[in-house]
Each structure stands twice: as structure tokens, then as C-alpha cells.
């Protein structure tokens, strides 16, 4: 398989799911997990018994992957993921120093708002033109010159 064939197949696959939302959610969870492994002077908040600090971002990554590979259930996964993202504020270094928290919340919101197979939107100007018909200047230009144009009076 050539690179262009692979790229076209990937674009088609990506267009059928909330790719940006799932990717942001995975990156947010991964960022929080990385900050949990930071050295002790960098860590601001150890978290509740340590387990929740690792559990919530791991579940965020899992929800992001499920959004990518099972987009039919994106609403449920995105609601769970936003709750997990907000929970990391308390359990994991202020949500991975706020970066992972914001990535998780934004990714969940994008996944929740994604609509499959939606027709392209028509601009306001085109809708207005279709409703009103052709404008007077277009009609004037299409009608041609005036009957007595160019004759002296």
C-alpha cells in the first residue's frame, strides 16, 4: 500500500468519528499520567491515596480511545470523560498542572458536540439571495444597454 492510499484511507476513517475530541482526551490523560511520575519537588499534590491519581487519567485515556474506535457511543463516553477530567483537579497535581484537565474537558466537549453525516452549511448570504431572488444590480447588468442610450436629445 502506498503512502497516498494509506493517507486517503486514514482521512476517510478520521472523517467518520470525533477524531479531534478523542485525540485531545487521550493526550490530556497521558499528560496527567506523565505528571504523576514527576519527581517529588515538582509534584504539588499527591492525591487521595495515590490510586485515584493513576486511575482517573487511565480511564480518561480509555474513554478517548473508545471515542475513537466506537463513535456510536460517543455521548456516554464523553460525559464520563468530562467527569473524570474534572475529578483529576483533586486527585492528580491539579489536573496535570491544569494542562491535562483543559485538554480533557475540551476533548470531551468536542466529542459530545460532533455530529456524523451532516450536510455542509449554506452561508447566510446564499440563503438570503435564494429567498429574495436576484438583486436589482444583477438584473440591470443582465438586461443590457438602455434602448435610447448614446443618442443625443
PDB file of C-alpha atoms in Angstrom:
ATOM      1  CA  UNK A   1       0.000   0.000   0.000  1.00  0.00           C
ATOM      2  CA  UNK A   2       1.441   3.357  -0.990  1.00  0.00           C
ATOM      3  CA  UNK A   3       1.566   6.389   1.257  1.00  0.00           C
ATOM      4  CA  UNK A   4      -1.159   8.225  -0.650  1.00  0.00           C
ATOM      5  CA  UNK A   5      -3.523   5.243  -0.407  1.00  0.00           C
ATOM      6  CA  UNK A   6      -2.825   4.953   3.305  1.00  0.00           C
ATOM      7  CA  UNK A   7      -3.371   8.700   3.773  1.00  0.00           C
ATOM      8  CA  UNK A   8      -6.678   8.618   1.889  1.00  0.00           C
ATOM      9  CA  UNK A   9      -7.914   5.654   3.928  1.00  0.00           C
ATOM     10  CA  UNK A  10      -6.866   7.378   7.160  1.00  0.00           C
ATOM     11  CA  UNK A  11      -8.681  10.587   6.149  1.00  0.00           C
ATOM     12  CA  UNK A  12     -11.840   8.616   5.387  1.00  0.00           C
ATOM     13  CA  UNK A  13     -11.595   6.797   8.731  1.00  0.00           C
ATOM     14  CA  UNK A  14     -10.912  10.045  10.606  1.00  0.00           C
ATOM     15  CA  UNK A  15     -13.892  11.766   8.980  1.00  0.00           C
ATOM     16  CA  UNK A  16     -16.322   9.183  10.359  1.00  0.00           C
ATOM     17  CA  UNK A  17     -15.579   9.837  14.041  1.00  0.00           C
ATOM     18  CA  UNK A  18     -14.840  12.675  16.502  1.00  0.00           C
ATOM     19  CA  UNK A  19     -11.105  12.344  15.947  1.00  0.00           C
ATOM     20  CA  UNK A  20     -10.007  15.693  17.408  1.00  0.00           C
ATOM     21  CA  UNK A  21     -12.012  15.194  20.591  1.00  0.00           C
ATOM     22  CA  UNK A  22     -10.773  11.655  21.171  1.00  0.00           C
ATOM     23  CA  UNK A  23      -7.182  12.662  20.485  1.00  0.00           C
ATOM     24  CA  UNK A  24      -7.343  15.615  22.905  1.00  0.00           C
ATOM     25  CA  UNK A  25      -8.815  13.364  25.556  1.00  0.00           C
ATOM     26  CA  UNK A  26      -6.070  10.755  25.119  1.00  0.00           C
ATOM     27  CA  UNK A  27      -3.378  13.459  25.212  1.00  0.00           C
ATOM     28  CA  UNK A  28      -4.908  15.026  28.331  1.00  0.00           C
ATOM     29  CA  UNK A  29      -4.964  11.707  30.174  1.00  0.00           C
ATOM     30  CA  UNK A  30      -1.427  10.892  29.058  1.00  0.00           C
ATOM     31  CA  UNK A  31      -0.195  14.306  30.220  1.00  0.00           C
ATOM     32  CA  UNK A  32      -1.730  13.784  33.656  1.00  0.00           C
ATOM     33  CA  UNK A  33      -0.139  10.330  33.896  1.00  0.00           C
ATOM     34  CA  UNK A  34       3.252  11.806  32.981  1.00  0.00           C
ATOM     35  CA  UNK A  35       2.967  14.492  35.665  1.00  0.00           C
ATOM     36  CA  UNK A  36       2.178  11.785  38.220  1.00  0.00           C
ATOM     37  CA  UNK A  37       5.652  10.342  37.544  1.00  0.00           C
ATOM     38  CA  UNK A  38       7.330  13.704  38.140  1.00  0.00           C
ATOM     39  CA  UNK A  39       9.931  13.951  40.912  1.00  0.00           C
ATOM     40  CA  UNK A  40       8.620  14.837  44.376  1.00  0.00           C
ATOM     41  CA  UNK A  41       9.744  18.511  44.393  1.00  0.00           C
ATOM     42  CA  UNK A  42       7.683  19.077  41.234  1.00  0.00           C
ATOM     43  CA  UNK A  43       4.551  17.315  42.479  1.00  0.00           C
ATOM     44  CA  UNK A  44       2.156  19.742  44.126  1.00  0.00           C
ATOM     45  CA  UNK A  45      -0.485  17.321  45.319  1.00  0.00           C
ATOM     46  CA  UNK A  46      -0.038  13.587  45.786  1.00  0.00           C
ATOM     47  CA  UNK A  47      -3.754  12.820  45.606  1.00  0.00           C
ATOM     48  CA  UNK A  48      -6.208  10.700  47.500  1.00  0.00           C
ATOM     49  CA  UNK A  49      -4.394   7.502  48.464  1.00  0.00           C
ATOM     50  CA  UNK A  50      -2.405   7.603  45.215  1.00  0.00           C
ATOM     51  CA  UNK A  51      -4.604   5.065  43.407  1.00  0.00           C
ATOM     52  CA  UNK A  52      -7.193   7.598  42.224  1.00  0.00           C
ATOM     53  CA  UNK A  53      -4.363   9.725  40.894  1.00  0.00           C
ATOM     54  CA  UNK A  54      -3.476   6.946  38.452  1.00  0.00           C
ATOM     55  CA  UNK A  55      -6.982   5.559  37.924  1.00  0.00           C
ATOM     56  CA  UNK A  56      -8.721   8.707  36.649  1.00  0.00           C
ATOM     57  CA  UNK A  57      -6.211   9.616  33.910  1.00  0.00           C
ATOM     58  CA  UNK A  58      -6.020   5.972  32.840  1.00  0.00           C
ATOM     59  CA  UNK A  59      -9.798   5.934  32.452  1.00  0.00           C
ATOM     60  CA  UNK A  60      -9.558   9.242  30.536  1.00  0.00           C
ATOM     61  CA  UNK A  61      -7.189   7.616  28.042  1.00  0.00           C
ATOM     62  CA  UNK A  62      -9.513   4.621  27.797  1.00  0.00           C
ATOM     63  CA  UNK A  63     -12.548   6.855  27.139  1.00  0.00           C
ATOM     64  CA  UNK A  64     -10.596   8.740  24.469  1.00  0.00           C
ATOM     65  CA  UNK A  65      -9.689   5.502  22.723  1.00  0.00           C
ATOM     66  CA  UNK A  66     -13.267   4.260  22.975  1.00  0.00           C
ATOM     67  CA  UNK A  67     -14.494   7.514  21.418  1.00  0.00           C
ATOM     68  CA  UNK A  68     -12.065   6.970  18.545  1.00  0.00           C
ATOM     69  CA  UNK A  69     -12.867   3.316  17.937  1.00  0.00           C
ATOM     70  CA  UNK A  70     -16.560   3.223  18.900  1.00  0.00           C
ATOM     71  CA  UNK A  71     -18.021   6.599  17.866  1.00  0.00           C
ATOM     72  CA  UNK A  72     -21.628   5.374  18.146  1.00  0.00           C
ATOM     73  CA  UNK A  73     -21.358   5.616  21.951  1.00  0.00           C
ATOM     74  CA  UNK A  74     -19.528   8.954  21.975  1.00  0.00           C
ATOM     75  CA  UNK A  75     -22.171  10.735  24.084  1.00  0.00           C
ATOM     76  CA  UNK A  76     -21.849   8.325  27.000  1.00  0.00           C
ATOM     77  CA  UNK A  77     -18.052   8.211  26.820  1.00  0.00           C
ATOM     78  CA  UNK A  78     -17.723  11.986  26.594  1.00  0.00           C
ATOM     79  CA  UNK A  79     -19.946  12.552  29.654  1.00  0.00           C
ATOM     80  CA  UNK A  80     -17.916  10.036  31.663  1.00  0.00           C
ATOM     81  CA  UNK A  81     -14.675  11.579  30.374  1.00  0.00           C
ATOM     82  CA  UNK A  82     -15.603  15.124  31.365  1.00  0.00           C
ATOM     83  CA  UNK A  83     -16.441  13.941  34.881  1.00  0.00           C
ATOM     84  CA  UNK A  84     -13.113  12.093  35.049  1.00  0.00           C
ATOM     85  CA  UNK A  85     -11.278  15.170  33.755  1.00  0.00           C
ATOM     86  CA  UNK A  86     -12.838  17.390  36.383  1.00  0.00           C
ATOM     87  CA  UNK A  87     -12.049  14.788  39.043  1.00  0.00           C
ATOM     88  CA  UNK A  88      -8.347  14.995  38.260  1.00  0.00           C
ATOM     89  CA  UNK A  89      -8.355  18.506  39.719  1.00  0.00           C
ATOM     90  CA  UNK A  90      -8.452  16.889  43.162  1.00  0.00           C
ATOM     91  CA  UNK A  91      -6.530  13.688  42.570  1.00  0.00           C
ATOM     92  CA  UNK A  92      -3.652  14.429  40.193  1.00  0.00           C
ATOM     93  CA  UNK A  93      -1.469  17.505  40.637  1.00  0.00           C
ATOM     94  CA  UNK A  94      -4.284  19.976  39.971  1.00  0.00           C
ATOM     95  CA  UNK A  95      -5.273  18.109  36.837  1.00  0.00           C
ATOM     96  CA  UNK A  96      -1.780  17.669  35.461  1.00  0.00           C
ATOM     97  CA  UNK A  97      -0.901  21.297  36.158  1.00  0.00           C
ATOM     98  CA  UNK A  98      -4.216  22.330  34.516  1.00  0.00           C
ATOM     99  CA  UNK A  99      -2.995  21.364  31.013  1.00  0.00           C
ATOM    100  CA  UNK A 100      -4.322  17.801  31.140  1.00  0.00           C
ATOM    101  CA  UNK A 101      -7.545  18.978  32.747  1.00  0.00           C
ATOM    102  CA  UNK A 102      -8.176  21.516  29.969  1.00  0.00           C
ATOM    103  CA  UNK A 103      -7.292  19.026  27.234  1.00  0.00           C
ATOM    104  CA  UNK A 104      -9.685  16.501  28.771  1.00  0.00           C
ATOM    105  CA  UNK A 105     -12.552  18.976  29.109  1.00  0.00           C
ATOM    106  CA  UNK A 106     -12.079  20.364  25.591  1.00  0.00           C
ATOM    107  CA  UNK A 107     -11.753  16.899  24.067  1.00  0.00           C
ATOM    108  CA  UNK A 108     -14.887  15.675  25.823  1.00  0.00           C
ATOM    109  CA  UNK A 109     -16.833  18.733  24.696  1.00  0.00           C
ATOM    110  CA  UNK A 110     -15.719  18.361  21.089  1.00  0.00           C
ATOM    111  CA  UNK A 111     -16.625  14.668  21.094  1.00  0.00           C
ATOM    112  CA  UNK A 112     -20.017  15.409  22.632  1.00  0.00           C
ATOM    113  CA  UNK A 113     -20.801  18.076  20.061  1.00  0.00           C
ATOM    114  CA  UNK A 114     -19.661  16.110  16.997  1.00  0.00           C
ATOM    115  CA  UNK A 115     -22.447  15.246  14.554  1.00  0.00           C
ATOM    116  CA  UNK A 116     -21.988  12.455  11.998  1.00  0.00           C
ATOM    117  CA  UNK A 117     -23.045  12.778   8.348  1.00  0.00           C
ATOM    118  CA  UNK A 118     -24.163  16.381   8.499  1.00  0.00           C
ATOM    119  CA  UNK A 119     -24.645  18.236   5.227  1.00  0.00           C
ATOM    120  CA  UNK A 120     -22.442  21.276   4.666  1.00  0.00           C
ATOM    121  CA  UNK A 121     -23.931  24.524   5.895  1.00  0.00           C
ATOM    122  CA  UNK A 122     -25.151  27.131   3.435  1.00  0.00           C
ATOM    123  CA  UNK A 123     -23.904  30.635   4.160  1.00  0.00           C
ATOM    124  CA  UNK A 124     -26.319  33.296   5.306  1.00  0.00           C
ATOM    125  CA  UNK A 125     -25.730  35.365   2.193  1.00  0.00           C
ATOM    126  CA  UNK A 126     -26.642  32.464  -0.121  1.00  0.00           C
ATOM    127  CA  UNK A 127     -29.792  31.694   1.864  1.00  0.00           C
ATOM    128  CA  UNK A 128     -30.808  35.361   1.700  1.00  0.00           C
ATOM    129  CA  UNK A 129     -30.158  35.516  -2.052  1.00  0.00           C
ATOM    130  CA  UNK A 130     -32.220  32.378  -2.647  1.00  0.00           C
ATOM    131  CA  UNK A 131     -35.076  33.825  -0.610  1.00  0.00           C
ATOM    132  CA  UNK A 132     -35.054  37.287  -2.277  1.00  0.00           C
ATOM    133  CA  UNK A 133     -34.174  36.299  -5.813  1.00  0.00           C
ATOM    134  CA  UNK A 134     -31.596  38.162  -7.926  1.00  0.00           C
ATOM    135  CA  UNK A 135     -30.601  41.643  -6.784  1.00  0.00           C
ATOM    136  CA  UNK A 136     -31.517  44.777  -8.776  1.00  0.00           C
ATOM    137  CA  UNK A 137     -27.943  45.452  -9.901  1.00  0.00           C
ATOM    138  CA  UNK A 138     -27.616  41.921 -11.294  1.00  0.00           C
ATOM    139  CA  UNK A 139     -30.911  42.362 -13.147  1.00  0.00           C
ATOM    140  CA  UNK A 140     -29.802  45.741 -14.512  1.00  0.00           C
ATOM    141  CA  UNK A 141     -26.455  44.407 -15.716  1.00  0.00           C
ATOM    142  CA  UNK A 142     -28.041  41.370 -17.388  1.00  0.00           C
ATOM    143  CA  UNK A 143     -30.719  43.437 -19.186  1.00  0.00           C
ATOM    144  CA  UNK A 144     -28.158  45.148 -21.405  1.00  0.00           C
ATOM    145  CA  UNK A 145     -27.986  48.782 -22.525  1.00  0.00           C
ATOM    146  CA  UNK A 146     -30.937  51.131 -22.425  1.00  0.00           C
ATOM    147  CA  UNK A 147     -32.913  51.441 -25.702  1.00  0.00           C
ATOM    148  CA  UNK A 148     -32.007  55.096 -26.379  1.00  0.00           C
ATOM    149  CA  UNK A 149     -28.505  55.006 -24.934  1.00  0.00           C
ATOM    150  CA  UNK A 150     -25.918  57.007 -26.873  1.00  0.00           C
ATOM    151  CA  UNK A 151     -28.396  59.197 -28.837  1.00  0.00           C
ATOM    152  CA  UNK A 152     -28.396  62.946 -28.419  1.00  0.00           C
ATOM    153  CA  UNK A 153     -31.578  64.661 -27.347  1.00  0.00           C
TER     154      UNK A 153
END
